[in-house]
């Protein structure tokens, strides 16, 4: 099972991914986490560019689109191997992040057409102001206007691609429970309604 968390910076993805991994392991499922951008040389270059003040300009965004696609392709063999070993994979981001952050949409789709599609996409949704209030905003992408548009892109895709939209603008435990409820049917786990 290839589960993907999506959402703007500061939505709570890394936090909730840890909770979900612990819960699935407690429930008897081998589970591993992968992160985009990866720690490969391509991922390292991406993180360097993301700190540039001009990261949102058109050519840099196109370069990032290509680099994210290459970085993602490096992950595909690893994901397939884990799936063959019946390991559930939880990914912090996927090609949907490229569709939400970079453009033009059709070109981003084209350069990502060979990547594996997730079985489940959880979109942690909240407004950009609430998200930014949680993080320092060191990356150039971490700005109001930019993330407002990214959120809009996510919500548009959510309709068309059947994302599970989770309200991320509430307490950590409530978000955790909502995610459990969304995931449980896929693993035939029953979830108590109590907020732990
Ligand atoms: N439900 C929540 N309410 C308030 N703060 C949260 C919540 N979930 C996570 N945080 C905090 O917000 C910050 C960003 O969380 P993180 O999981 O790193 O988000 P992301 O991986 O989506 O960027 C962290 O400091 C984290 O402790
Ligand atoms: C995977 C991916 C991430 N990004 C952006 C989202 C983040 O701002 C940044 C990833 O840096 P990161 O520090 O990992 O942020 P986050 O914790 O929010 O994932 O790169 C893209 O623009 N396109 C992509 O395809």
PDB file of C-alpha atoms and ligand atoms in Angstrom:
ATOM      1  CA  UNK A   1       0.000   0.000   0.000  1.00  0.00           C
ATOM      2  CA  UNK A   2       1.438   3.394  -1.062  1.00  0.00           C
ATOM      3  CA  UNK A   3      -0.002   6.093   1.160  1.00  0.00           C
ATOM      4  CA  UNK A   4       0.844   9.748   0.472  1.00  0.00           C
ATOM      5  CA  UNK A   5       0.486  12.818   2.672  1.00  0.00           C
ATOM      6  CA  UNK A   6       0.040  16.091   0.842  1.00  0.00           C
ATOM      7  CA  UNK A   7      -0.491  19.675   1.990  1.00  0.00           C
ATOM      8  CA  UNK A   8       1.177  23.068   2.217  1.00  0.00           C
ATOM      9  CA  UNK A   9       4.294  23.661   4.337  1.00  0.00           C
ATOM     10  CA  UNK A  10       3.374  23.536   8.028  1.00  0.00           C
ATOM     11  CA  UNK A  11       0.180  21.490   7.527  1.00  0.00           C
ATOM     12  CA  UNK A  12       1.413  18.835   9.985  1.00  0.00           C
ATOM     13  CA  UNK A  13       2.410  16.099   7.504  1.00  0.00           C
ATOM     14  CA  UNK A  14       5.655  15.002   9.205  1.00  0.00           C
ATOM     15  CA  UNK A  15       3.917  14.972  12.602  1.00  0.00           C
ATOM     16  CA  UNK A  16       0.964  12.866  11.443  1.00  0.00           C
ATOM     17  CA  UNK A  17       3.121  10.512   9.378  1.00  0.00           C
ATOM     18  CA  UNK A  18       4.910   9.462  12.567  1.00  0.00           C
ATOM     19  CA  UNK A  19       1.560   8.837  14.316  1.00  0.00           C
ATOM     20  CA  UNK A  20       0.230   6.784  11.409  1.00  0.00           C
ATOM     21  CA  UNK A  21       3.413   4.701  11.171  1.00  0.00           C
ATOM     22  CA  UNK A  22       3.276   3.885  14.905  1.00  0.00           C
ATOM     23  CA  UNK A  23      -0.407   2.936  14.679  1.00  0.00           C
ATOM     24  CA  UNK A  24       0.018   0.691  11.630  1.00  0.00           C
ATOM     25  CA  UNK A  25       3.015  -1.072  13.219  1.00  0.00           C
ATOM     26  CA  UNK A  26       1.042  -1.559  16.493  1.00  0.00           C
ATOM     27  CA  UNK A  27      -1.739  -3.016  14.316  1.00  0.00           C
ATOM     28  CA  UNK A  28       0.692  -5.560  12.890  1.00  0.00           C
ATOM     29  CA  UNK A  29       1.675  -3.999   9.550  1.00  0.00           C
ATOM     30  CA  UNK A  30       5.287  -3.565   8.428  1.00  0.00           C
ATOM     31  CA  UNK A  31       5.498   0.160   7.648  1.00  0.00           C
ATOM     32  CA  UNK A  32       8.211   2.493   6.376  1.00  0.00           C
ATOM     33  CA  UNK A  33       8.377   6.200   5.608  1.00  0.00           C
ATOM     34  CA  UNK A  34       9.814   7.871   2.497  1.00  0.00           C
ATOM     35  CA  UNK A  35      10.217  11.630   2.063  1.00  0.00           C
ATOM     36  CA  UNK A  36      10.308  13.951  -0.947  1.00  0.00           C
ATOM     37  CA  UNK A  37      12.649  15.599  -1.683  1.00  0.00           C
ATOM     38  CA  UNK A  38      14.881  12.635  -0.847  1.00  0.00           C
ATOM     39  CA  UNK A  39      18.362  12.692   0.660  1.00  0.00           C
ATOM     40  CA  UNK A  40      19.889  11.818  -2.745  1.00  0.00           C
ATOM     41  CA  UNK A  41      22.314  14.222  -4.454  1.00  0.00           C
ATOM     42  CA  UNK A  42      19.311  15.472  -6.461  1.00  0.00           C
ATOM     43  CA  UNK A  43      17.324  16.018  -3.259  1.00  0.00           C
ATOM     44  CA  UNK A  44      20.224  17.906  -1.714  1.00  0.00           C
ATOM     45  CA  UNK A  45      20.456  20.187  -4.772  1.00  0.00           C
ATOM     46  CA  UNK A  46      16.702  20.809  -4.558  1.00  0.00           C
ATOM     47  CA  UNK A  47      16.910  21.854  -0.918  1.00  0.00           C
ATOM     48  CA  UNK A  48      19.777  24.216  -1.784  1.00  0.00           C
ATOM     49  CA  UNK A  49      17.740  25.859  -4.544  1.00  0.00           C
ATOM     50  CA  UNK A  50      14.669  26.132  -2.290  1.00  0.00           C
ATOM     51  CA  UNK A  51      16.638  28.455  -0.022  1.00  0.00           C
ATOM     52  CA  UNK A  52      17.346  30.844  -2.933  1.00  0.00           C
ATOM     53  CA  UNK A  53      15.255  34.039  -2.791  1.00  0.00           C
ATOM     54  CA  UNK A  54      14.485  33.571  -6.527  1.00  0.00           C
ATOM     55  CA  UNK A  55      13.107  30.039  -6.063  1.00  0.00           C
ATOM     56  CA  UNK A  56       9.650  31.119  -7.207  1.00  0.00           C
ATOM     57  CA  UNK A  57      10.743  32.687 -10.480  1.00  0.00           C
ATOM     58  CA  UNK A  58       9.616  30.962 -13.655  1.00  0.00           C
ATOM     59  CA  UNK A  59      12.855  29.315 -14.808  1.00  0.00           C
ATOM     60  CA  UNK A  60      13.835  28.212 -11.313  1.00  0.00           C
ATOM     61  CA  UNK A  61      10.369  26.698 -10.886  1.00  0.00           C
ATOM     62  CA  UNK A  62      10.786  24.821 -14.186  1.00  0.00           C
ATOM     63  CA  UNK A  63      14.211  23.580 -13.071  1.00  0.00           C
ATOM     64  CA  UNK A  64      12.689  22.457  -9.758  1.00  0.00           C
ATOM     65  CA  UNK A  65       9.887  20.661 -11.600  1.00  0.00           C
ATOM     66  CA  UNK A  66      12.475  18.633 -13.537  1.00  0.00           C
ATOM     67  CA  UNK A  67      14.630  18.001 -10.455  1.00  0.00           C
ATOM     68  CA  UNK A  68      11.656  16.882  -8.327  1.00  0.00           C
ATOM     69  CA  UNK A  69      10.603  14.498 -11.117  1.00  0.00           C
ATOM     70  CA  UNK A  70      14.131  13.044 -11.319  1.00  0.00           C
ATOM     71  CA  UNK A  71      14.406  12.796  -7.528  1.00  0.00           C
ATOM     72  CA  UNK A  72      11.040  10.982  -7.481  1.00  0.00           C
ATOM     73  CA  UNK A  73      12.055   8.513 -10.191  1.00  0.00           C
ATOM     74  CA  UNK A  74      15.017   7.547  -7.979  1.00  0.00           C
ATOM     75  CA  UNK A  75      12.445   6.485  -5.353  1.00  0.00           C
ATOM     76  CA  UNK A  76      10.384   4.217  -7.617  1.00  0.00           C
ATOM     77  CA  UNK A  77      12.546   1.068  -7.437  1.00  0.00           C
ATOM     78  CA  UNK A  78      12.693   1.382  -3.630  1.00  0.00           C
ATOM     79  CA  UNK A  79       8.903   1.757  -3.410  1.00  0.00           C
ATOM     80  CA  UNK A  80       8.290  -1.247  -5.694  1.00  0.00           C
ATOM     81  CA  UNK A  81      10.727  -3.387  -3.677  1.00  0.00           C
ATOM     82  CA  UNK A  82       9.004  -2.497  -0.391  1.00  0.00           C
ATOM     83  CA  UNK A  83       5.576  -3.215  -1.863  1.00  0.00           C
ATOM     84  CA  UNK A  84       6.766  -6.653  -3.024  1.00  0.00           C
ATOM     85  CA  UNK A  85       7.881  -7.270   0.567  1.00  0.00           C
ATOM     86  CA  UNK A  86       4.342  -6.352   1.766  1.00  0.00           C
ATOM     87  CA  UNK A  87       5.631  -3.232   3.517  1.00  0.00           C
ATOM     88  CA  UNK A  88       3.155  -0.328   3.742  1.00  0.00           C
ATOM     89  CA  UNK A  89       4.812   2.877   2.530  1.00  0.00           C
ATOM     90  CA  UNK A  90       3.907   6.298   3.899  1.00  0.00           C
ATOM     91  CA  UNK A  91       5.324   9.074   1.732  1.00  0.00           C
ATOM     92  CA  UNK A  92       5.768  12.686   2.777  1.00  0.00           C
ATOM     93  CA  UNK A  93       4.708  14.223  -0.551  1.00  0.00           C
ATOM     94  CA  UNK A  94       4.477  12.831  -4.116  1.00  0.00           C
ATOM     95  CA  UNK A  95       4.082  14.051  -7.699  1.00  0.00           C
ATOM     96  CA  UNK A  96       0.899  15.805  -6.541  1.00  0.00           C
ATOM     97  CA  UNK A  97       3.198  18.287  -4.762  1.00  0.00           C
ATOM     98  CA  UNK A  98       4.788  19.097  -8.126  1.00  0.00           C
ATOM     99  CA  UNK A  99       1.327  19.592  -9.627  1.00  0.00           C
ATOM    100  CA  UNK A 100       0.388  21.899  -6.754  1.00  0.00           C
ATOM    101  CA  UNK A 101       3.619  23.908  -6.465  1.00  0.00           C
ATOM    102  CA  UNK A 102       5.050  23.961 -10.023  1.00  0.00           C
ATOM    103  CA  UNK A 103       3.539  24.690 -13.436  1.00  0.00           C
ATOM    104  CA  UNK A 104       2.387  24.363 -16.210  1.00  0.00           C
ATOM    105  CA  UNK A 105       0.139  21.544 -15.037  1.00  0.00           C
ATOM    106  CA  UNK A 106       0.159  19.471 -18.242  1.00  0.00           C
ATOM    107  CA  UNK A 107       3.970  19.579 -18.525  1.00  0.00           C
ATOM    108  CA  UNK A 108       4.389  18.546 -14.875  1.00  0.00           C
ATOM    109  CA  UNK A 109       1.971  15.669 -15.498  1.00  0.00           C
ATOM    110  CA  UNK A 110       3.981  14.637 -18.573  1.00  0.00           C
ATOM    111  CA  UNK A 111       7.386  14.599 -16.846  1.00  0.00           C
ATOM    112  CA  UNK A 112       5.886  12.561 -13.990  1.00  0.00           C
ATOM    113  CA  UNK A 113       3.897  10.144 -16.134  1.00  0.00           C
ATOM    114  CA  UNK A 114       6.060   7.131 -15.250  1.00  0.00           C
ATOM    115  CA  UNK A 115       5.943   7.543 -11.482  1.00  0.00           C
ATOM    116  CA  UNK A 116       3.797   5.184  -9.432  1.00  0.00           C
ATOM    117  CA  UNK A 117       0.381   6.564  -8.471  1.00  0.00           C
ATOM    118  CA  UNK A 118      -0.445   6.431  -4.736  1.00  0.00           C
ATOM    119  CA  UNK A 119      -3.173   4.072  -3.465  1.00  0.00           C
ATOM    120  CA  UNK A 120      -4.349   6.673  -0.927  1.00  0.00           C
ATOM    121  CA  UNK A 121      -3.754  10.459  -0.838  1.00  0.00           C
ATOM    122  CA  UNK A 122      -4.410  12.296   2.438  1.00  0.00           C
ATOM    123  CA  UNK A 123      -4.594  16.061   1.939  1.00  0.00           C
ATOM    124  CA  UNK A 124      -3.962  17.910   5.218  1.00  0.00           C
ATOM    125  CA  UNK A 125      -5.877  21.091   4.491  1.00  0.00           C
ATOM    126  CA  UNK A 126      -5.655  24.418   6.310  1.00  0.00           C
ATOM    127  CA  UNK A 127      -5.308  28.090   5.415  1.00  0.00           C
ATOM    128  CA  UNK A 128      -1.825  29.433   4.648  1.00  0.00           C
ATOM    129  CA  UNK A 129      -1.847  31.880   7.581  1.00  0.00           C
ATOM    130  CA  UNK A 130      -2.438  29.127  10.147  1.00  0.00           C
ATOM    131  CA  UNK A 131       0.237  26.969   8.488  1.00  0.00           C
ATOM    132  CA  UNK A 132       2.812  29.766   8.353  1.00  0.00           C
ATOM    133  CA  UNK A 133       2.185  30.608  11.997  1.00  0.00           C
ATOM    134  CA  UNK A 134       3.556  27.150  12.814  1.00  0.00           C
ATOM    135  CA  UNK A 135       6.836  27.344  10.842  1.00  0.00           C
ATOM    136  CA  UNK A 136       9.778  29.738  10.590  1.00  0.00           C
ATOM    137  CA  UNK A 137       9.315  30.223   6.822  1.00  0.00           C
ATOM    138  CA  UNK A 138      12.976  29.703   5.911  1.00  0.00           C
ATOM    139  CA  UNK A 139      12.168  28.385   2.385  1.00  0.00           C
ATOM    140  CA  UNK A 140      11.177  30.998  -0.188  1.00  0.00           C
ATOM    141  CA  UNK A 141       8.004  28.962  -0.837  1.00  0.00           C
ATOM    142  CA  UNK A 142       6.887  29.642   2.709  1.00  0.00           C
ATOM    143  CA  UNK A 143       5.045  32.867   1.913  1.00  0.00           C
ATOM    144  CA  UNK A 144       1.384  33.809   2.178  1.00  0.00           C
ATOM    145  CA  UNK A 145       0.513  34.527  -1.430  1.00  0.00           C
ATOM    146  CA  UNK A 146       2.425  31.542  -2.820  1.00  0.00           C
ATOM    147  CA  UNK A 147       0.966  29.000  -0.374  1.00  0.00           C
ATOM    148  CA  UNK A 148      -2.533  30.430  -0.808  1.00  0.00           C
ATOM    149  CA  UNK A 149      -2.320  29.477  -4.479  1.00  0.00           C
ATOM    150  CA  UNK A 150      -0.776  26.090  -3.703  1.00  0.00           C
ATOM    151  CA  UNK A 151      -3.691  25.331  -1.369  1.00  0.00           C
ATOM    152  CA  UNK A 152      -6.146  26.266  -4.135  1.00  0.00           C
ATOM    153  CA  UNK A 153      -4.359  23.890  -6.523  1.00  0.00           C
ATOM    154  CA  UNK A 154      -4.539  21.056  -3.979  1.00  0.00           C
ATOM    155  CA  UNK A 155      -8.264  21.508  -3.378  1.00  0.00           C
ATOM    156  CA  UNK A 156      -8.929  21.524  -7.115  1.00  0.00           C
ATOM    157  CA  UNK A 157      -6.993  18.270  -7.538  1.00  0.00           C
ATOM    158  CA  UNK A 158      -8.660  16.755  -4.458  1.00  0.00           C
ATOM    159  CA  UNK A 159     -12.031  16.788  -6.221  1.00  0.00           C
ATOM    160  CA  UNK A 160     -10.726  15.293  -9.445  1.00  0.00           C
ATOM    161  CA  UNK A 161      -8.448  12.685  -7.857  1.00  0.00           C
ATOM    162  CA  UNK A 162     -10.471  11.539  -4.850  1.00  0.00           C
ATOM    163  CA  UNK A 163      -8.070  12.752  -2.140  1.00  0.00           C
ATOM    164  CA  UNK A 164      -9.164  12.229   1.461  1.00  0.00           C
ATOM    165  CA  UNK A 165      -9.341  15.796   2.754  1.00  0.00           C
ATOM    166  CA  UNK A 166      -8.403  16.053   6.436  1.00  0.00           C
ATOM    167  CA  UNK A 167      -8.986  19.274   8.388  1.00  0.00           C
ATOM    168  CA  UNK A 168      -5.444  20.029   9.582  1.00  0.00           C
ATOM    169  CA  UNK A 169      -6.445  23.215  11.396  1.00  0.00           C
ATOM    170  CA  UNK A 170      -7.435  21.509  14.628  1.00  0.00           C
ATOM    171  CA  UNK A 171      -5.720  19.702  17.529  1.00  0.00           C
ATOM    172  CA  UNK A 172      -3.018  17.138  16.740  1.00  0.00           C
ATOM    173  CA  UNK A 173      -4.987  14.267  18.323  1.00  0.00           C
ATOM    174  CA  UNK A 174      -8.162  15.131  16.448  1.00  0.00           C
ATOM    175  CA  UNK A 175      -6.241  15.183  13.152  1.00  0.00           C
ATOM    176  CA  UNK A 176      -4.666  11.852  14.128  1.00  0.00           C
ATOM    177  CA  UNK A 177      -8.116  10.304  14.728  1.00  0.00           C
ATOM    178  CA  UNK A 178      -9.500  11.619  11.425  1.00  0.00           C
ATOM    179  CA  UNK A 179      -6.549  10.069   9.606  1.00  0.00           C
ATOM    180  CA  UNK A 180      -7.051   6.737  11.388  1.00  0.00           C
ATOM    181  CA  UNK A 181     -10.717   6.755  10.369  1.00  0.00           C
ATOM    182  CA  UNK A 182      -9.742   7.420   6.739  1.00  0.00           C
ATOM    183  CA  UNK A 183      -7.061   4.715   6.624  1.00  0.00           C
ATOM    184  CA  UNK A 184      -8.665   1.978   8.788  1.00  0.00           C
ATOM    185  CA  UNK A 185     -10.933   0.480   6.081  1.00  0.00           C
ATOM    186  CA  UNK A 186      -7.951  -0.158   3.785  1.00  0.00           C
ATOM    187  CA  UNK A 187      -6.286  -2.271   6.499  1.00  0.00           C
ATOM    188  CA  UNK A 188      -9.504  -3.700   7.996  1.00  0.00           C
ATOM    189  CA  UNK A 189      -8.721  -2.121  11.375  1.00  0.00           C
ATOM    190  CA  UNK A 190     -11.587  -0.891  13.616  1.00  0.00           C
ATOM    191  CA  UNK A 191     -11.122   2.562  15.195  1.00  0.00           C
ATOM    192  CA  UNK A 192     -12.677   3.598  18.522  1.00  0.00           C
ATOM    193  CA  UNK A 193     -14.338   7.042  18.357  1.00  0.00           C
ATOM    194  CA  UNK A 194     -12.520   8.193  21.484  1.00  0.00           C
ATOM    195  CA  UNK A 195      -9.876  10.919  21.037  1.00  0.00           C
ATOM    196  CA  UNK A 196      -6.806   9.485  22.774  1.00  0.00           C
TER     197      UNK A 196
HETATM  198  N1  LIG B   1      -2.468  19.979  14.705  1.00  0.00           N
HETATM  199  C1  LIG B   1      -1.444  20.856  14.953  1.00  0.00           C
HETATM  200  N2  LIG B   1      -1.701  22.014  15.596  1.00  0.00           N
HETATM  201  C2  LIG B   1      -0.699  22.897  15.863  1.00  0.00           C
HETATM  202  N3  LIG B   1       0.603  22.717  15.511  1.00  0.00           N
HETATM  203  C3  LIG B   1       0.898  21.564  14.857  1.00  0.00           C
HETATM  204  C4  LIG B   1      -0.088  20.585  14.547  1.00  0.00           C
HETATM  205  N4  LIG B   1       0.530  19.556  13.897  1.00  0.00           N
HETATM  206  C5  LIG B   1       1.838  19.894  13.803  1.00  0.00           C
HETATM  207  N5  LIG B   1       2.074  21.096  14.388  1.00  0.00           N
HETATM  208  C6  LIG B   1       3.352  21.819  14.503  1.00  0.00           C
HETATM  209  O1  LIG B   1       3.485  22.573  13.308  1.00  0.00           O
HETATM  210  C7  LIG B   1       4.844  22.549  12.850  1.00  0.00           C
HETATM  211  C8  LIG B   1       4.892  21.933  11.462  1.00  0.00           C
HETATM  212  O2  LIG B   1       4.503  20.577  11.570  1.00  0.00           O
HETATM  213  P1  LIG B   1       5.080  19.525  10.500  1.00  0.00           P
HETATM  214  O3  LIG B   1       4.515  18.186  10.880  1.00  0.00           O
HETATM  215  O4  LIG B   1       6.557  19.672  10.388  1.00  0.00           O
HETATM  216  O5  LIG B   1       4.386  20.051   9.149  1.00  0.00           O
HETATM  217  P2  LIG B   1       4.785  19.755   7.603  1.00  0.00           P
HETATM  218  O6  LIG B   1       5.580  18.466   7.614  1.00  0.00           O
HETATM  219  O7  LIG B   1       3.461  19.613   6.919  1.00  0.00           O
HETATM  220  O8  LIG B   1       5.555  20.920   7.144  1.00  0.00           O
HETATM  221  C9  LIG B   1       5.628  21.745  13.881  1.00  0.00           C
HETATM  222  O9  LIG B   1       6.202  22.638  14.795  1.00  0.00           O
HETATM  223  C10 LIG B   1       4.549  20.904  14.564  1.00  0.00           C
HETATM  224  O10 LIG B   1       4.898  20.611  15.905  1.00  0.00           O
HETATM  225  C1  LIG B   2       7.982  17.106  -3.487  1.00  0.00           C
HETATM  226  C2  LIG B   2       7.855  18.578  -3.801  1.00  0.00           C
HETATM  227  C3  LIG B   2       8.050  19.528  -2.809  1.00  0.00           C
HETATM  228  N1  LIG B   2       7.950  20.845  -3.141  1.00  0.00           N
HETATM  229  C4  LIG B   2       8.188  21.883  -2.108  1.00  0.00           C
HETATM  230  C5  LIG B   2       7.257  21.814  -0.920  1.00  0.00           C
HETATM  231  C6  LIG B   2       8.103  22.380   0.199  1.00  0.00           C
HETATM  232  O1  LIG B   2       8.029  23.787   0.205  1.00  0.00           O
HETATM  233  C7  LIG B   2       9.508  21.956  -0.203  1.00  0.00           C
HETATM  234  C8  LIG B   2       9.928  20.703   0.532  1.00  0.00           C
HETATM  235  O2  LIG B   2      10.733  21.135   1.567  1.00  0.00           O
HETATM  236  P1  LIG B   2      10.440  20.584   3.045  1.00  0.00           P
HETATM  237  O3  LIG B   2      11.336  21.274   3.968  1.00  0.00           O
HETATM  238  O4  LIG B   2      10.492  19.103   3.000  1.00  0.00           O
HETATM  239  O5  LIG B   2       8.965  21.131   3.327  1.00  0.00           O
HETATM  240  P2  LIG B   2       7.734  20.284   3.856  1.00  0.00           P
HETATM  241  O6  LIG B   2       8.083  19.820   5.217  1.00  0.00           O
HETATM  242  O7  LIG B   2       6.575  21.223   3.831  1.00  0.00           O
HETATM  243  O8  LIG B   2       7.566  19.147   2.871  1.00  0.00           O
HETATM  244  O9  LIG B   2       9.500  21.648  -1.589  1.00  0.00           O
HETATM  245  C9  LIG B   2       7.670  21.273  -4.433  1.00  0.00           C
HETATM  246  O10 LIG B   2       7.617  22.487  -4.689  1.00  0.00           O
HETATM  247  N2  LIG B   2       7.451  20.343  -5.396  1.00  0.00           N
HETATM  248  C10 LIG B   2       7.548  19.006  -5.147  1.00  0.00           C
HETATM  249  O11 LIG B   2       7.356  18.185  -6.070  1.00  0.00           O
END
